[in-house]
């Protein structure tokens, strides 16, 4: 099972106890009405638990999509269950939403509104190209794929290298002089699973991994790259 998540940074450095206070017991009900349909939509925080320098829980979020049958628009509700974790580090307070990028972005905006009454207080992170390079070069034999961006070549946005011993190739050194590492596929040292990592904090586990281990891996191995 592929697991994906995205890391965000809180603009204001809130204590985890304060975040827990705001999220504990949170439940909001909305109602969608469109004749002849009337659907209750609930957003709530479940299973909130405080750990060592972390706060974890599940966001249960009812959403609607629409289908059509013989010209009639039919609303179809579904519930997204998004596992999340807030972390407190020396570099600040961070959020990990365990979902694909598009949904994780929506979750970050929702939490920004819950915690700060406005969007824009939970923002994207940026891992520096130097940190990406350092992460690869600490375990170069495990890196399978590298994408480079910020290239000066016209009409060429990204370049990639595939295969073992990437660090030993002349192309690797040449691409580093021209651009920056944007994306890596490598093996996480702490759990031995194959992961993908981008500079904007998207992490994907391609190997079989449960969500608890995924969160722990991100906390121990990826967060230090962010700050």
PDB file of C-alpha atoms in Angstrom:
ATOM      1  CA  UNK A   1       0.000   0.000   0.000  1.00  0.00           C
ATOM      2  CA  UNK A   2       1.442   3.362  -1.062  1.00  0.00           C
ATOM      3  CA  UNK A   3       1.255   6.034   1.646  1.00  0.00           C
ATOM      4  CA  UNK A   4       1.612   9.730   0.914  1.00  0.00           C
ATOM      5  CA  UNK A   5       1.891  12.740   3.162  1.00  0.00           C
ATOM      6  CA  UNK A   6       2.887  16.377   3.104  1.00  0.00           C
ATOM      7  CA  UNK A   7       4.658  18.497   5.710  1.00  0.00           C
ATOM      8  CA  UNK A   8       3.617  22.069   6.515  1.00  0.00           C
ATOM      9  CA  UNK A   9       4.925  24.750   8.857  1.00  0.00           C
ATOM     10  CA  UNK A  10       2.847  26.844  11.261  1.00  0.00           C
ATOM     11  CA  UNK A  11       3.662  30.524  10.797  1.00  0.00           C
ATOM     12  CA  UNK A  12       3.028  31.140  14.494  1.00  0.00           C
ATOM     13  CA  UNK A  13       4.820  28.776  16.842  1.00  0.00           C
ATOM     14  CA  UNK A  14       1.908  27.382  18.896  1.00  0.00           C
ATOM     15  CA  UNK A  15       2.505  24.994  21.822  1.00  0.00           C
ATOM     16  CA  UNK A  16       1.081  21.526  21.207  1.00  0.00           C
ATOM     17  CA  UNK A  17      -1.043  21.877  24.342  1.00  0.00           C
ATOM     18  CA  UNK A  18      -2.716  24.935  22.813  1.00  0.00           C
ATOM     19  CA  UNK A  19      -3.342  23.112  19.527  1.00  0.00           C
ATOM     20  CA  UNK A  20      -4.830  20.176  21.447  1.00  0.00           C
ATOM     21  CA  UNK A  21      -7.087  22.538  23.373  1.00  0.00           C
ATOM     22  CA  UNK A  22      -8.437  24.020  20.143  1.00  0.00           C
ATOM     23  CA  UNK A  23      -8.920  20.682  18.363  1.00  0.00           C
ATOM     24  CA  UNK A  24     -10.194  18.444  21.155  1.00  0.00           C
ATOM     25  CA  UNK A  25     -13.893  17.765  20.722  1.00  0.00           C
ATOM     26  CA  UNK A  26     -14.093  19.793  17.516  1.00  0.00           C
ATOM     27  CA  UNK A  27     -17.239  18.930  15.562  1.00  0.00           C
ATOM     28  CA  UNK A  28     -19.163  21.044  13.070  1.00  0.00           C
ATOM     29  CA  UNK A  29     -22.322  20.036  11.217  1.00  0.00           C
ATOM     30  CA  UNK A  30     -23.401  21.570   7.926  1.00  0.00           C
ATOM     31  CA  UNK A  31     -26.415  20.715   5.850  1.00  0.00           C
ATOM     32  CA  UNK A  32     -26.545  20.416   2.087  1.00  0.00           C
ATOM     33  CA  UNK A  33     -29.984  21.047   0.632  1.00  0.00           C
ATOM     34  CA  UNK A  34     -30.926  20.618  -2.986  1.00  0.00           C
ATOM     35  CA  UNK A  35     -34.381  19.271  -3.680  1.00  0.00           C
ATOM     36  CA  UNK A  36     -35.116  16.476  -3.126  1.00  0.00           C
ATOM     37  CA  UNK A  37     -31.858  15.882  -1.221  1.00  0.00           C
ATOM     38  CA  UNK A  38     -30.985  16.898   2.303  1.00  0.00           C
ATOM     39  CA  UNK A  39     -27.619  15.651   3.562  1.00  0.00           C
ATOM     40  CA  UNK A  40     -25.863  16.315   6.864  1.00  0.00           C
ATOM     41  CA  UNK A  41     -22.118  16.915   6.494  1.00  0.00           C
ATOM     42  CA  UNK A  42     -19.891  16.608   9.553  1.00  0.00           C
ATOM     43  CA  UNK A  43     -16.308  17.708  10.118  1.00  0.00           C
ATOM     44  CA  UNK A  44     -14.735  16.464  13.339  1.00  0.00           C
ATOM     45  CA  UNK A  45     -11.434  15.635  14.983  1.00  0.00           C
ATOM     46  CA  UNK A  46     -11.154  12.103  16.362  1.00  0.00           C
ATOM     47  CA  UNK A  47      -8.661  10.055  18.381  1.00  0.00           C
ATOM     48  CA  UNK A  48      -6.585  13.034  19.504  1.00  0.00           C
ATOM     49  CA  UNK A  49      -3.515  11.888  21.435  1.00  0.00           C
ATOM     50  CA  UNK A  50      -0.557  13.812  22.837  1.00  0.00           C
ATOM     51  CA  UNK A  51       2.846  12.129  22.638  1.00  0.00           C
ATOM     52  CA  UNK A  52       6.460  13.172  23.082  1.00  0.00           C
ATOM     53  CA  UNK A  53       6.775  16.401  21.072  1.00  0.00           C
ATOM     54  CA  UNK A  54       3.818  15.359  18.920  1.00  0.00           C
ATOM     55  CA  UNK A  55       0.044  15.574  18.739  1.00  0.00           C
ATOM     56  CA  UNK A  56      -1.746  13.014  16.589  1.00  0.00           C
ATOM     57  CA  UNK A  57      -5.296  12.417  15.504  1.00  0.00           C
ATOM     58  CA  UNK A  58      -7.728  11.812  12.660  1.00  0.00           C
ATOM     59  CA  UNK A  59      -9.746  14.404  10.775  1.00  0.00           C
ATOM     60  CA  UNK A  60     -13.097  12.962   9.652  1.00  0.00           C
ATOM     61  CA  UNK A  61     -14.324  15.249   6.904  1.00  0.00           C
ATOM     62  CA  UNK A  62     -17.566  14.753   4.989  1.00  0.00           C
ATOM     63  CA  UNK A  63     -17.433  15.916   1.381  1.00  0.00           C
ATOM     64  CA  UNK A  64     -19.763  15.746  -1.594  1.00  0.00           C
ATOM     65  CA  UNK A  65     -19.244  14.724  -5.162  1.00  0.00           C
ATOM     66  CA  UNK A  66     -21.922  14.645  -7.823  1.00  0.00           C
ATOM     67  CA  UNK A  67     -23.000  12.094 -10.374  1.00  0.00           C
ATOM     68  CA  UNK A  68     -25.668  12.303 -13.044  1.00  0.00           C
ATOM     69  CA  UNK A  69     -28.443   9.863 -13.852  1.00  0.00           C
ATOM     70  CA  UNK A  70     -30.799  10.579 -16.751  1.00  0.00           C
ATOM     71  CA  UNK A  71     -30.197  14.301 -16.511  1.00  0.00           C
ATOM     72  CA  UNK A  72     -30.577  14.472 -12.734  1.00  0.00           C
ATOM     73  CA  UNK A  73     -27.732  15.653 -10.510  1.00  0.00           C
ATOM     74  CA  UNK A  74     -27.266  13.294  -7.571  1.00  0.00           C
ATOM     75  CA  UNK A  75     -25.078  14.269  -4.591  1.00  0.00           C
ATOM     76  CA  UNK A  76     -22.940  11.441  -3.219  1.00  0.00           C
ATOM     77  CA  UNK A  77     -21.445  12.013   0.248  1.00  0.00           C
ATOM     78  CA  UNK A  78     -18.232  10.411   1.415  1.00  0.00           C
ATOM     79  CA  UNK A  79     -16.076  10.770   4.494  1.00  0.00           C
ATOM     80  CA  UNK A  80     -12.350  11.414   4.259  1.00  0.00           C
ATOM     81  CA  UNK A  81     -10.411  10.055   7.221  1.00  0.00           C
ATOM     82  CA  UNK A  82      -7.103  11.926   7.253  1.00  0.00           C
ATOM     83  CA  UNK A  83      -4.498  10.952   9.830  1.00  0.00           C
ATOM     84  CA  UNK A  84      -2.468  13.955  10.952  1.00  0.00           C
ATOM     85  CA  UNK A  85       0.321  14.840  13.347  1.00  0.00           C
ATOM     86  CA  UNK A  86       1.652  18.115  14.717  1.00  0.00           C
ATOM     87  CA  UNK A  87       5.312  18.165  15.750  1.00  0.00           C
ATOM     88  CA  UNK A  88       7.274  20.538  17.932  1.00  0.00           C
ATOM     89  CA  UNK A  89      10.969  20.868  17.031  1.00  0.00           C
ATOM     90  CA  UNK A  90      13.726  23.398  17.540  1.00  0.00           C
ATOM     91  CA  UNK A  91      12.843  24.752  14.095  1.00  0.00           C
ATOM     92  CA  UNK A  92       9.188  25.419  14.871  1.00  0.00           C
ATOM     93  CA  UNK A  93       5.811  23.688  14.816  1.00  0.00           C
ATOM     94  CA  UNK A  94       4.954  21.445  11.877  1.00  0.00           C
ATOM     95  CA  UNK A  95       1.933  19.593  10.520  1.00  0.00           C
ATOM     96  CA  UNK A  96       2.014  16.294   8.646  1.00  0.00           C
ATOM     97  CA  UNK A  97      -1.179  15.335   6.795  1.00  0.00           C
ATOM     98  CA  UNK A  98      -1.093  11.709   5.659  1.00  0.00           C
ATOM     99  CA  UNK A  99      -2.818  12.026   2.306  1.00  0.00           C
ATOM    100  CA  UNK A 100      -2.006  12.873  -1.285  1.00  0.00           C
ATOM    101  CA  UNK A 101      -0.873  16.424  -1.950  1.00  0.00           C
ATOM    102  CA  UNK A 102      -4.187  17.945  -3.076  1.00  0.00           C
ATOM    103  CA  UNK A 103      -6.100  16.695  -0.030  1.00  0.00           C
ATOM    104  CA  UNK A 104      -3.223  17.496   2.345  1.00  0.00           C
ATOM    105  CA  UNK A 105      -3.305  21.105   1.109  1.00  0.00           C
ATOM    106  CA  UNK A 106      -7.031  21.309   1.876  1.00  0.00           C
ATOM    107  CA  UNK A 107      -6.446  19.856   5.342  1.00  0.00           C
ATOM    108  CA  UNK A 108      -3.717  22.437   6.033  1.00  0.00           C
ATOM    109  CA  UNK A 109      -6.072  25.270   5.066  1.00  0.00           C
ATOM    110  CA  UNK A 110      -8.836  23.840   7.247  1.00  0.00           C
ATOM    111  CA  UNK A 111      -6.524  23.563  10.269  1.00  0.00           C
ATOM    112  CA  UNK A 112      -5.292  27.097   9.618  1.00  0.00           C
ATOM    113  CA  UNK A 113      -8.887  28.299   9.892  1.00  0.00           C
ATOM    114  CA  UNK A 114      -9.519  26.221  13.024  1.00  0.00           C
ATOM    115  CA  UNK A 115      -6.366  27.372  14.808  1.00  0.00           C
ATOM    116  CA  UNK A 116      -5.941  30.928  13.512  1.00  0.00           C
ATOM    117  CA  UNK A 117      -9.416  31.833  12.109  1.00  0.00           C
ATOM    118  CA  UNK A 118      -7.888  32.407   8.682  1.00  0.00           C
ATOM    119  CA  UNK A 119      -6.090  30.626   5.868  1.00  0.00           C
ATOM    120  CA  UNK A 120      -2.404  31.298   5.312  1.00  0.00           C
ATOM    121  CA  UNK A 121      -1.085  30.517   8.795  1.00  0.00           C
ATOM    122  CA  UNK A 122      -0.115  26.944   7.886  1.00  0.00           C
ATOM    123  CA  UNK A 123       2.190  27.109   4.884  1.00  0.00           C
ATOM    124  CA  UNK A 124       4.321  24.926   2.640  1.00  0.00           C
ATOM    125  CA  UNK A 125       7.798  23.972   3.786  1.00  0.00           C
ATOM    126  CA  UNK A 126      10.929  24.097   1.678  1.00  0.00           C
ATOM    127  CA  UNK A 127      13.830  21.682   2.024  1.00  0.00           C
ATOM    128  CA  UNK A 128      16.989  23.360   0.800  1.00  0.00           C
ATOM    129  CA  UNK A 129      18.833  21.839  -2.189  1.00  0.00           C
ATOM    130  CA  UNK A 130      21.848  21.432   0.103  1.00  0.00           C
ATOM    131  CA  UNK A 131      19.818  19.329   2.546  1.00  0.00           C
ATOM    132  CA  UNK A 132      18.448  17.187  -0.304  1.00  0.00           C
ATOM    133  CA  UNK A 133      21.981  16.593  -1.549  1.00  0.00           C
ATOM    134  CA  UNK A 134      23.213  15.799   1.962  1.00  0.00           C
ATOM    135  CA  UNK A 135      20.351  13.324   2.492  1.00  0.00           C
ATOM    136  CA  UNK A 136      21.222  11.520  -0.743  1.00  0.00           C
ATOM    137  CA  UNK A 137      24.977  11.496  -0.177  1.00  0.00           C
ATOM    138  CA  UNK A 138      24.670  10.000   3.313  1.00  0.00           C
ATOM    139  CA  UNK A 139      23.193   6.883   1.721  1.00  0.00           C
ATOM    140  CA  UNK A 140      24.032   7.125  -2.004  1.00  0.00           C
ATOM    141  CA  UNK A 141      23.861   3.410  -2.768  1.00  0.00           C
ATOM    142  CA  UNK A 142      20.147   3.396  -1.858  1.00  0.00           C
ATOM    143  CA  UNK A 143      19.120   6.234  -4.179  1.00  0.00           C
ATOM    144  CA  UNK A 144      17.264   4.984  -7.251  1.00  0.00           C
ATOM    145  CA  UNK A 145      16.062   8.203  -8.904  1.00  0.00           C
ATOM    146  CA  UNK A 146      17.089  11.869  -8.781  1.00  0.00           C
ATOM    147  CA  UNK A 147      15.299  14.766 -10.470  1.00  0.00           C
ATOM    148  CA  UNK A 148      17.047  18.120 -10.912  1.00  0.00           C
ATOM    149  CA  UNK A 149      15.364  21.491 -11.456  1.00  0.00           C
ATOM    150  CA  UNK A 150      16.414  25.173 -11.712  1.00  0.00           C
ATOM    151  CA  UNK A 151      18.315  24.314 -14.868  1.00  0.00           C
ATOM    152  CA  UNK A 152      19.662  27.090 -17.115  1.00  0.00           C
ATOM    153  CA  UNK A 153      18.890  25.148 -20.303  1.00  0.00           C
ATOM    154  CA  UNK A 154      16.063  26.756 -22.352  1.00  0.00           C
ATOM    155  CA  UNK A 155      12.839  24.711 -22.535  1.00  0.00           C
ATOM    156  CA  UNK A 156      14.219  22.135 -20.093  1.00  0.00           C
ATOM    157  CA  UNK A 157      12.505  22.238 -16.699  1.00  0.00           C
ATOM    158  CA  UNK A 158      13.790  19.023 -15.130  1.00  0.00           C
ATOM    159  CA  UNK A 159      16.394  16.318 -15.709  1.00  0.00           C
ATOM    160  CA  UNK A 160      16.485  12.876 -14.135  1.00  0.00           C
ATOM    161  CA  UNK A 161      19.007  10.158 -13.365  1.00  0.00           C
ATOM    162  CA  UNK A 162      18.034   6.539 -12.736  1.00  0.00           C
ATOM    163  CA  UNK A 163      19.935   3.518 -11.480  1.00  0.00           C
ATOM    164  CA  UNK A 164      22.502   2.517  -8.847  1.00  0.00           C
ATOM    165  CA  UNK A 165      25.743   4.394  -8.119  1.00  0.00           C
ATOM    166  CA  UNK A 166      24.267   7.739  -9.170  1.00  0.00           C
ATOM    167  CA  UNK A 167      26.760   9.673  -7.094  1.00  0.00           C
ATOM    168  CA  UNK A 168      29.660   8.117  -8.963  1.00  0.00           C
ATOM    169  CA  UNK A 169      28.553   9.295 -12.400  1.00  0.00           C
ATOM    170  CA  UNK A 170      29.950  12.340 -14.171  1.00  0.00           C
ATOM    171  CA  UNK A 171      26.387  13.315 -15.055  1.00  0.00           C
ATOM    172  CA  UNK A 172      25.485  13.626 -11.360  1.00  0.00           C
ATOM    173  CA  UNK A 173      28.329  16.080 -10.755  1.00  0.00           C
ATOM    174  CA  UNK A 174      27.534  17.941 -13.963  1.00  0.00           C
ATOM    175  CA  UNK A 175      23.825  18.316 -13.159  1.00  0.00           C
ATOM    176  CA  UNK A 176      24.672  19.577  -9.665  1.00  0.00           C
ATOM    177  CA  UNK A 177      26.716  22.403 -11.193  1.00  0.00           C
ATOM    178  CA  UNK A 178      23.695  23.419 -13.291  1.00  0.00           C
ATOM    179  CA  UNK A 179      20.688  22.783 -11.056  1.00  0.00           C
ATOM    180  CA  UNK A 180      19.326  21.534  -7.747  1.00  0.00           C
ATOM    181  CA  UNK A 181      17.919  18.223  -6.527  1.00  0.00           C
ATOM    182  CA  UNK A 182      14.122  18.469  -6.547  1.00  0.00           C
ATOM    183  CA  UNK A 183      13.058  14.850  -6.011  1.00  0.00           C
ATOM    184  CA  UNK A 184      14.653  11.669  -4.696  1.00  0.00           C
ATOM    185  CA  UNK A 185      13.606   8.043  -4.625  1.00  0.00           C
ATOM    186  CA  UNK A 186      15.707   6.351  -1.976  1.00  0.00           C
ATOM    187  CA  UNK A 187      15.531   4.031   1.025  1.00  0.00           C
ATOM    188  CA  UNK A 188      14.729   5.488   4.440  1.00  0.00           C
ATOM    189  CA  UNK A 189      17.543   4.485   6.751  1.00  0.00           C
ATOM    190  CA  UNK A 190      15.364   4.234   9.860  1.00  0.00           C
ATOM    191  CA  UNK A 191      12.782   1.807   8.419  1.00  0.00           C
ATOM    192  CA  UNK A 192      14.374   0.339   5.293  1.00  0.00           C
ATOM    193  CA  UNK A 193      11.433   1.292   3.065  1.00  0.00           C
ATOM    194  CA  UNK A 194      11.561   2.910  -0.361  1.00  0.00           C
ATOM    195  CA  UNK A 195      10.391   6.519  -0.244  1.00  0.00           C
ATOM    196  CA  UNK A 196      10.046   9.503  -2.537  1.00  0.00           C
ATOM    197  CA  UNK A 197      10.830  12.989  -1.243  1.00  0.00           C
ATOM    198  CA  UNK A 198      10.370  16.414  -2.841  1.00  0.00           C
ATOM    199  CA  UNK A 199      11.735  19.758  -1.710  1.00  0.00           C
ATOM    200  CA  UNK A 200       8.226  21.006  -0.890  1.00  0.00           C
ATOM    201  CA  UNK A 201       7.808  18.363   1.804  1.00  0.00           C
ATOM    202  CA  UNK A 202       5.837  15.663  -0.020  1.00  0.00           C
ATOM    203  CA  UNK A 203       6.802  12.191   1.222  1.00  0.00           C
ATOM    204  CA  UNK A 204       5.634   8.939  -0.376  1.00  0.00           C
ATOM    205  CA  UNK A 205       6.293   5.447   1.005  1.00  0.00           C
ATOM    206  CA  UNK A 206       6.255   2.941  -1.849  1.00  0.00           C
ATOM    207  CA  UNK A 207       6.868  -0.081   0.388  1.00  0.00           C
ATOM    208  CA  UNK A 208       4.275  -1.610   2.688  1.00  0.00           C
ATOM    209  CA  UNK A 209       4.111   0.564   5.807  1.00  0.00           C
ATOM    210  CA  UNK A 210       1.462   1.406   8.388  1.00  0.00           C
ATOM    211  CA  UNK A 211       0.584   4.999   9.199  1.00  0.00           C
ATOM    212  CA  UNK A 212       2.179   4.994  12.648  1.00  0.00           C
ATOM    213  CA  UNK A 213       5.539   3.906  11.229  1.00  0.00           C
ATOM    214  CA  UNK A 214       5.161   6.410   8.389  1.00  0.00           C
ATOM    215  CA  UNK A 215       4.613   9.269  10.842  1.00  0.00           C
ATOM    216  CA  UNK A 216       7.535   8.132  12.999  1.00  0.00           C
ATOM    217  CA  UNK A 217       9.783   7.879   9.937  1.00  0.00           C
ATOM    218  CA  UNK A 218       8.879  11.391   8.802  1.00  0.00           C
ATOM    219  CA  UNK A 219       9.454  12.744  12.317  1.00  0.00           C
ATOM    220  CA  UNK A 220      12.861  11.118  12.782  1.00  0.00           C
ATOM    221  CA  UNK A 221      14.300  11.291   9.273  1.00  0.00           C
ATOM    222  CA  UNK A 222      12.590  13.988   7.191  1.00  0.00           C
ATOM    223  CA  UNK A 223      11.681  16.749   9.657  1.00  0.00           C
ATOM    224  CA  UNK A 224      15.358  17.403  10.524  1.00  0.00           C
ATOM    225  CA  UNK A 225      15.870  18.301   6.857  1.00  0.00           C
ATOM    226  CA  UNK A 226      13.163  20.955   7.060  1.00  0.00           C
ATOM    227  CA  UNK A 227      14.336  22.858  10.103  1.00  0.00           C
TER     228      UNK A 227
END
